[in-house]
JSON list of C-alpha atoms in Angstrom, two decimals:
[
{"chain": "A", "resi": 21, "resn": "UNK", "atom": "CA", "xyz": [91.75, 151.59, 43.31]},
{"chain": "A", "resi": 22, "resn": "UNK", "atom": "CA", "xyz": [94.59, 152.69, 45.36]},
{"chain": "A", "resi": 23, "resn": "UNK", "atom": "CA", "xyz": [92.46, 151.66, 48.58]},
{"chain": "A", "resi": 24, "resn": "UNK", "atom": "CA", "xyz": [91.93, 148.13, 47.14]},
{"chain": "A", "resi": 25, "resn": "UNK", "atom": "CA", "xyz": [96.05, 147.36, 46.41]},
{"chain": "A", "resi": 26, "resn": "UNK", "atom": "CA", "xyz": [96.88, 148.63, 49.60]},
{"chain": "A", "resi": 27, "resn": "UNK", "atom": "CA", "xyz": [93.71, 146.59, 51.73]},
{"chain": "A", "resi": 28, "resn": "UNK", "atom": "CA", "xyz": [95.72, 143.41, 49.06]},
{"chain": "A", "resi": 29, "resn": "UNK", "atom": "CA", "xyz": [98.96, 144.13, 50.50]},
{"chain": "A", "resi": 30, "resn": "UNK", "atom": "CA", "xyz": [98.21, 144.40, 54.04]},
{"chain": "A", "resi": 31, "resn": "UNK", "atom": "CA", "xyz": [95.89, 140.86, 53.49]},
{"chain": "A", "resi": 32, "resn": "UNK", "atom": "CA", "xyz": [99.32, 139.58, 52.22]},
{"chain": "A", "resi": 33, "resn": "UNK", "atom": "CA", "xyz": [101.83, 140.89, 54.48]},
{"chain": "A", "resi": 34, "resn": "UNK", "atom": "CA", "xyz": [99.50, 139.47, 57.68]},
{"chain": "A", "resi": 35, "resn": "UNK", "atom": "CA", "xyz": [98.80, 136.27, 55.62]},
{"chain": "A", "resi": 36, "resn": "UNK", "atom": "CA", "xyz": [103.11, 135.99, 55.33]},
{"chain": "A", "resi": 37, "resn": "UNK", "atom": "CA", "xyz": [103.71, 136.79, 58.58]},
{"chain": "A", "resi": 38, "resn": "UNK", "atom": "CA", "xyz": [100.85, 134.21, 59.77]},
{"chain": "A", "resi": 39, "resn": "UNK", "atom": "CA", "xyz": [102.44, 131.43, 57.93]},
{"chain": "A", "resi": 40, "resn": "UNK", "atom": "CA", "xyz": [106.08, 132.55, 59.12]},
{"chain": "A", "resi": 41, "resn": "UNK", "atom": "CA", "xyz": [104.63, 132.31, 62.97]},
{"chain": "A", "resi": 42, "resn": "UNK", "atom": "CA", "xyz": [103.33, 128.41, 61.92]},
{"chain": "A", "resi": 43, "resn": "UNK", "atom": "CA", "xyz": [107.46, 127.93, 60.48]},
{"chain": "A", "resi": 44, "resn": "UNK", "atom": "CA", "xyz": [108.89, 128.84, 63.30]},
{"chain": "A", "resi": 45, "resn": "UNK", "atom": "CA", "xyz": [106.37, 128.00, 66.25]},
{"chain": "A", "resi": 46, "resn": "UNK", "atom": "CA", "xyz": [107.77, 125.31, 68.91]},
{"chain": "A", "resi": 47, "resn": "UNK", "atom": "CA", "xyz": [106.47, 121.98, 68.11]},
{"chain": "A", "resi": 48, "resn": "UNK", "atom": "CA", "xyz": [104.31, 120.04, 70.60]},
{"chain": "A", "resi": 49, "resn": "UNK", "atom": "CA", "xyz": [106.01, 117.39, 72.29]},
{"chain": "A", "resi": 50, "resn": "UNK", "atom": "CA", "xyz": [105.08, 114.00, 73.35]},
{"chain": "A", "resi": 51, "resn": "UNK", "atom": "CA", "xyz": [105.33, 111.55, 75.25]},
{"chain": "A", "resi": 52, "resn": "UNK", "atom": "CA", "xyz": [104.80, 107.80, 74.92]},
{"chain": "A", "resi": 53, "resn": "UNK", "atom": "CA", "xyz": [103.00, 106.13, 75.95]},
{"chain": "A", "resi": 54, "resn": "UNK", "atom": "CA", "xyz": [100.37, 108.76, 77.01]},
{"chain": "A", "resi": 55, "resn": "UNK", "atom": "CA", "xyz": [98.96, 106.30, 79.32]},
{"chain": "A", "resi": 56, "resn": "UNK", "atom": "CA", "xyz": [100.28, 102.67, 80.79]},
{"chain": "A", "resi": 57, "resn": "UNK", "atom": "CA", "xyz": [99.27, 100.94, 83.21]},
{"chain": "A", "resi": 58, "resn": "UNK", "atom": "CA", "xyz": [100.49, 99.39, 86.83]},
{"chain": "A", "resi": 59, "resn": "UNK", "atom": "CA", "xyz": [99.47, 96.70, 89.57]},
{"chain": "A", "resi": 60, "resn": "UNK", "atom": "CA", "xyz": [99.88, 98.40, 92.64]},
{"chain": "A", "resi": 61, "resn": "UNK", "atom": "CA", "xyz": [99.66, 96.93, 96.27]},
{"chain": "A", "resi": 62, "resn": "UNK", "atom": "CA", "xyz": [98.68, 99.90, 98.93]},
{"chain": "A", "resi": 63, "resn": "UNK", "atom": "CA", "xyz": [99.28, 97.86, 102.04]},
{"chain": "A", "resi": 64, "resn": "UNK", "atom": "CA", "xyz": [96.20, 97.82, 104.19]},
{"chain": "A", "resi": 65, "resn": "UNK", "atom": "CA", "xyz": [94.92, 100.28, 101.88]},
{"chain": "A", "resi": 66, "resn": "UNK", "atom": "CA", "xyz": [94.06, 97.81, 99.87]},
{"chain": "A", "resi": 67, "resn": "UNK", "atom": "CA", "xyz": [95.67, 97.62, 95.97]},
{"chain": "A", "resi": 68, "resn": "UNK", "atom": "CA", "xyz": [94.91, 96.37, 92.42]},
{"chain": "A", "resi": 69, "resn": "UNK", "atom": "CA", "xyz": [95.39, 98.13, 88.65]},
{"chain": "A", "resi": 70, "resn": "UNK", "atom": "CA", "xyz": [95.65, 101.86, 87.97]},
{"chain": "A", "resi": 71, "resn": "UNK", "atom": "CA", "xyz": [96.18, 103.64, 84.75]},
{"chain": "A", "resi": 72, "resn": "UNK", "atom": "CA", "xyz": [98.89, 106.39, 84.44]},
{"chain": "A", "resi": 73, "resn": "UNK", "atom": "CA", "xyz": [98.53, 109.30, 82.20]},
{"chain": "A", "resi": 74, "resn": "UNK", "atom": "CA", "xyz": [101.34, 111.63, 81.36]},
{"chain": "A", "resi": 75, "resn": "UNK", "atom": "CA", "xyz": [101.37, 114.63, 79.62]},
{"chain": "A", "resi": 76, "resn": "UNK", "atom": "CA", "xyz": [104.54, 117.27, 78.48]},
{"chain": "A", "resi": 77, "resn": "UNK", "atom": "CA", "xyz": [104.94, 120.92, 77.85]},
{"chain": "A", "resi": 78, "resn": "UNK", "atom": "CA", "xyz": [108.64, 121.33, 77.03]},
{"chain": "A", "resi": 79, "resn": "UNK", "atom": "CA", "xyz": [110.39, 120.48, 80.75]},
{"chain": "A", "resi": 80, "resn": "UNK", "atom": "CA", "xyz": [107.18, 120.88, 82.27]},
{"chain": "A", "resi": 81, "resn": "UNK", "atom": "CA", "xyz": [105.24, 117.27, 82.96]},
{"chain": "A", "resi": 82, "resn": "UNK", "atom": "CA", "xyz": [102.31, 115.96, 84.56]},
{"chain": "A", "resi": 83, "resn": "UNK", "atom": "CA", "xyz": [100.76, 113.17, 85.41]},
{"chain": "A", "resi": 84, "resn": "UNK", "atom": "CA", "xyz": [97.18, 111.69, 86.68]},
{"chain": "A", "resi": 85, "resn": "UNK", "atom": "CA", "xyz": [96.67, 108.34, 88.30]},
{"chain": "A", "resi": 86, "resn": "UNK", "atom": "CA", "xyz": [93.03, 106.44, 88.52]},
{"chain": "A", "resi": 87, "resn": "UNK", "atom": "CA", "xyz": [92.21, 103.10, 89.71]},
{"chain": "A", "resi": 88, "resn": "UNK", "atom": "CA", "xyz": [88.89, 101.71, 89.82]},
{"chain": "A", "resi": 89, "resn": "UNK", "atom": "CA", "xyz": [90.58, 98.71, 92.08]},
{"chain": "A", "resi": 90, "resn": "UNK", "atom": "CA", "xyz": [92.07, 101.29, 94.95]},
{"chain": "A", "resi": 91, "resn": "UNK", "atom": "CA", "xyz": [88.78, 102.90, 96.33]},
{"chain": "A", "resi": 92, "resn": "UNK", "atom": "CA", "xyz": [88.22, 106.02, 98.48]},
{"chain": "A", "resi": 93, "resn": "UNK", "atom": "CA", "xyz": [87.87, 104.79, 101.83]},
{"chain": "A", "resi": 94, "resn": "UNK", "atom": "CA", "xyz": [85.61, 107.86, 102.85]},
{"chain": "A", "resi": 95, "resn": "UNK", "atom": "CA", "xyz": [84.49, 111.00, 100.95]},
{"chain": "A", "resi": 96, "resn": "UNK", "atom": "CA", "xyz": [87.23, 113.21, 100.27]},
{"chain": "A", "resi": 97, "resn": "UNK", "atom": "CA", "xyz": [86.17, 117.32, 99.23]},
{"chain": "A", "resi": 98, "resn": "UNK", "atom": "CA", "xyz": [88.23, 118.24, 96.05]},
{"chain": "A", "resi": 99, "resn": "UNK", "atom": "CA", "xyz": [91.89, 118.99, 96.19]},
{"chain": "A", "resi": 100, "resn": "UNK", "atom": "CA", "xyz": [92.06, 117.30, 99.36]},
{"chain": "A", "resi": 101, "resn": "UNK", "atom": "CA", "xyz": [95.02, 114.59, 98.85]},
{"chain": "A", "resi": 102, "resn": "UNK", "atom": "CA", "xyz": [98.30, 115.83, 98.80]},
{"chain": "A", "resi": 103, "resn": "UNK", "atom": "CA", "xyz": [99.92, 113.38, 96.27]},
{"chain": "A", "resi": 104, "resn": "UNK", "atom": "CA", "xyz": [103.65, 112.35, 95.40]},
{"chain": "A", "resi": 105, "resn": "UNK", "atom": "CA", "xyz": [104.47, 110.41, 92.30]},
{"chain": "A", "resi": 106, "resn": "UNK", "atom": "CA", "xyz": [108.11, 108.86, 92.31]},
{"chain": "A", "resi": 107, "resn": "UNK", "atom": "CA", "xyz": [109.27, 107.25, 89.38]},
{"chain": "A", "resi": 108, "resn": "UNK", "atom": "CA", "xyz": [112.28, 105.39, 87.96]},
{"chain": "A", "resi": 109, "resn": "UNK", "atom": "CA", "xyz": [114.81, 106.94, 85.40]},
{"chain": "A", "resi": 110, "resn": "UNK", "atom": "CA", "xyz": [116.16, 104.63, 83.42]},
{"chain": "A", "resi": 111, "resn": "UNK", "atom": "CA", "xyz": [119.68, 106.43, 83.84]},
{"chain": "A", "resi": 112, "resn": "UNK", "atom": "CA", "xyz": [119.34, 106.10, 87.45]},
{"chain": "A", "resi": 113, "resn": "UNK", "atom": "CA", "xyz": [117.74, 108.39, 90.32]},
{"chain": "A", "resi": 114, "resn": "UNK", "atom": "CA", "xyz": [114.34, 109.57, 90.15]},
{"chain": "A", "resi": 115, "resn": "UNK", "atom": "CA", "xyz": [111.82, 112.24, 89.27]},
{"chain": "A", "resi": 116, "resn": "UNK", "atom": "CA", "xyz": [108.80, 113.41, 91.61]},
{"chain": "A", "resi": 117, "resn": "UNK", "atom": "CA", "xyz": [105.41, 114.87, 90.61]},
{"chain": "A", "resi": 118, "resn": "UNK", "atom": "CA", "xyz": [103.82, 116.35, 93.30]},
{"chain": "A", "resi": 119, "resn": "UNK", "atom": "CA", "xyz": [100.19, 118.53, 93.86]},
{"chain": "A", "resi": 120, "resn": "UNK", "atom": "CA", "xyz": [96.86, 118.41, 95.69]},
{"chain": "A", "resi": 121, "resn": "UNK", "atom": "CA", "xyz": [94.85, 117.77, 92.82]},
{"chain": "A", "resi": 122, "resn": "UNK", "atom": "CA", "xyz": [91.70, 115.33, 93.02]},
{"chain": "A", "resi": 123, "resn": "UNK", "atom": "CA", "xyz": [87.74, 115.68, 92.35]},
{"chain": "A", "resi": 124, "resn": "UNK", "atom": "CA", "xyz": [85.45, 115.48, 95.44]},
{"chain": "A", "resi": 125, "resn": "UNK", "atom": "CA", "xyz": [85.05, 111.42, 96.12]},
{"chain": "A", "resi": 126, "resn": "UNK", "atom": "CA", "xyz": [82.52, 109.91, 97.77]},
{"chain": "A", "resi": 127, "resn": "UNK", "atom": "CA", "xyz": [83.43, 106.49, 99.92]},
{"chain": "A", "resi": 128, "resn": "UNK", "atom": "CA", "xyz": [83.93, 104.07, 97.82]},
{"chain": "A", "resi": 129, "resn": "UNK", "atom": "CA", "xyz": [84.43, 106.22, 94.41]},
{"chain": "A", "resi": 130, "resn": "UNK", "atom": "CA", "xyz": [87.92, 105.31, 92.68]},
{"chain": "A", "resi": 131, "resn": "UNK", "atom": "CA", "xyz": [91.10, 107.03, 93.10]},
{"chain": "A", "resi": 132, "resn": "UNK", "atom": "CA", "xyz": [92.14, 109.84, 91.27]},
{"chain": "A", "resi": 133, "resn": "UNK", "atom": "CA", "xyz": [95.26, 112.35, 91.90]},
{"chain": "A", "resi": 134, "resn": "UNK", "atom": "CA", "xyz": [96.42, 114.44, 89.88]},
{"chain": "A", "resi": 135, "resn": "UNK", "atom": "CA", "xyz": [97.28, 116.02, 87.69]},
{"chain": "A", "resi": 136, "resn": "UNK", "atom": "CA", "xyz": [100.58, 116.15, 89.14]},
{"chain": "A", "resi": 137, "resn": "UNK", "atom": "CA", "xyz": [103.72, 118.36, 87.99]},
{"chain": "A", "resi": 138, "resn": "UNK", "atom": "CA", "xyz": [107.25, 117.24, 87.74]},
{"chain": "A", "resi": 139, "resn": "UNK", "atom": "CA", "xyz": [110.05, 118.15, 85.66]},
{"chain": "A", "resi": 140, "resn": "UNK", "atom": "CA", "xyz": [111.92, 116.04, 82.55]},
{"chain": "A", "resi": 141, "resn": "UNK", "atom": "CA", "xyz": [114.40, 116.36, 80.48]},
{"chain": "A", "resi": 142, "resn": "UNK", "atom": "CA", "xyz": [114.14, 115.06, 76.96]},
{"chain": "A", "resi": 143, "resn": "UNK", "atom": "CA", "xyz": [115.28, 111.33, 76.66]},
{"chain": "A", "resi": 144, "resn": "UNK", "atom": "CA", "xyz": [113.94, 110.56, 80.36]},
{"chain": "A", "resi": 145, "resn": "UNK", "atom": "CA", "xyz": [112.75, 107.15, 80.31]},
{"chain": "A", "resi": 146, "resn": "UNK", "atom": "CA", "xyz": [110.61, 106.84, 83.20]},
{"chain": "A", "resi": 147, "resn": "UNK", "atom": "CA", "xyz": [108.87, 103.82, 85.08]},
{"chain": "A", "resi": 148, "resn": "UNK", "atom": "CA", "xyz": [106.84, 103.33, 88.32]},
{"chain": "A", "resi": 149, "resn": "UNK", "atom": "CA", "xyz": [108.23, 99.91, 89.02]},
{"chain": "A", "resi": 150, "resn": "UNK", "atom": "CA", "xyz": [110.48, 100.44, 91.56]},
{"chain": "A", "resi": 151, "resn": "UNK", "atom": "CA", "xyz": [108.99, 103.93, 92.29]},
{"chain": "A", "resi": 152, "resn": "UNK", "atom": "CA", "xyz": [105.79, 104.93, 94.60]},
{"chain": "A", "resi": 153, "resn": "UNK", "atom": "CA", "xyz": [103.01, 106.30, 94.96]},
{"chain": "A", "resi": 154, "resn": "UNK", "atom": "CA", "xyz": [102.19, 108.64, 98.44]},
{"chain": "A", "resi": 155, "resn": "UNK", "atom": "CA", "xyz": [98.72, 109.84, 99.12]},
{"chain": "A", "resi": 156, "resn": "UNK", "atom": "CA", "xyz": [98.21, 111.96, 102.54]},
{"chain": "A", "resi": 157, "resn": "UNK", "atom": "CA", "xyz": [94.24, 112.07, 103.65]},
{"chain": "A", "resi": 158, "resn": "UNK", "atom": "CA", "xyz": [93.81, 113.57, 107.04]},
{"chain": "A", "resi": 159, "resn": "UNK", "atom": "CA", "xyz": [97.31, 113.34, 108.14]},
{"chain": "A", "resi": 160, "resn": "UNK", "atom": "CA", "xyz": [97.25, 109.45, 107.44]},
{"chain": "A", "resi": 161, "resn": "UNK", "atom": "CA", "xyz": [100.28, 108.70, 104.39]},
{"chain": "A", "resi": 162, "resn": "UNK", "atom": "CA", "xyz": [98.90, 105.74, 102.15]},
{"chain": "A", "resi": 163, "resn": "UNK", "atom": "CA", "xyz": [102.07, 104.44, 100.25]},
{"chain": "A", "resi": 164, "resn": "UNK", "atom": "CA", "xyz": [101.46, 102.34, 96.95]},
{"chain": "A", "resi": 165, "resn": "UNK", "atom": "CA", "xyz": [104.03, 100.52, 95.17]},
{"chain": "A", "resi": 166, "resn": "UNK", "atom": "CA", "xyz": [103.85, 99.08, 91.45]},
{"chain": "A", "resi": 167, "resn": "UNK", "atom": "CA", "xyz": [104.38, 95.05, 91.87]},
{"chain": "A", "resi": 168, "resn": "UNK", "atom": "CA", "xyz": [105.77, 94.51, 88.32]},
{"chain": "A", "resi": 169, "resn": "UNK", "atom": "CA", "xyz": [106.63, 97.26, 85.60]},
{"chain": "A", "resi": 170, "resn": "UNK", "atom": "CA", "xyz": [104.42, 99.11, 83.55]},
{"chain": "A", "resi": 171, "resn": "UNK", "atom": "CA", "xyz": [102.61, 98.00, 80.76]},
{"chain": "A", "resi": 172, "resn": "UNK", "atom": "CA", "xyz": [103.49, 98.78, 77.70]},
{"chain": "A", "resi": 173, "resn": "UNK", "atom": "CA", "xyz": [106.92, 99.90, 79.12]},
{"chain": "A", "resi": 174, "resn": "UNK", "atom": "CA", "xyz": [108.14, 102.81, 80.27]},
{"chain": "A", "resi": 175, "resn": "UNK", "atom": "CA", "xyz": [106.82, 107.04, 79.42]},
{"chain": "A", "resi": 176, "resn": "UNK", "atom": "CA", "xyz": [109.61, 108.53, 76.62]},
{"chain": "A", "resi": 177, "resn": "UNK", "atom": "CA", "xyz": [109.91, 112.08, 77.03]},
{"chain": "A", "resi": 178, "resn": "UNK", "atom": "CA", "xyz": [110.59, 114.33, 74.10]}
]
């Protein structure tokens, strides 16, 4: 019997203490849109929409870009591109998210960098009109710029 209460009470106490760690763990934070999208114009490079998707882990942010219309001009081997995401705050300056991520492309595949890591603070209101895009293949810089704002407005961070 006295095995049982105390087996009761330790189910109890780690049950408490579960529900205690759910009370006073951080909650997630968001930001929205999770996704908008741009028209961007890469020069020579070539240009047309890409999507935007941007994620948050308390300061920490990141964001992918993919466009079906802006093509690989030759195969690129994974983690190739070394990326640079600039865009607008709407309380002036800017915030950059910056990596070598990308899957292996072959020519012709559509772009994709990222995920990319910046920093935010909460409130930022941040859009890519205005902002850029830099991609760096082989030593060759491809800069894209967004030739209207972002639909459906700009990413809220938490």
């Amino acid at each position: 019997m006295r095995r049982t209460r105390i087996g009761a009470g330790a189910a109890l106490t780690a049950g408490a203490l579960a529900i205690t760690g759910l009370a006073f763990a951080p909650a997630a934070l968001a930001v929205t849109p999770a996704t908008a999208t741009i028209t961007a114009d890469c020069g020579s490079f070539g240009g047309g929409e890409a999507s935007i998707t941007a994620t948050q882990s308390g300061t920490a942010a990141t964001v992918t870009v993919n466009s079906s219309a802006i093509t690989a001009p030759i195969a690129l081997s994974e983690d190739s591109i070394a990326s640079t995401l600039t865009l607008v705050k709407a309380s002036g300056g800017t915030v950059a998210f910056s990596g070598t991520e990308n899957p292996a492309m072959a020519a012709g595949d559509p772009v994709q960098v990222g995920p990319l890591n910046g920093t935010v603070a909460s409130g930022d209101s941040l859009e890519a009109f205005g902002g850029s895009l830099q991609m760096t293949v082989f030593g060759i810089t491809i800069t894209c710029t967004a030739t209207g704002p972002q639909s459906p407005g700009p990413f809220v961070f938490d």
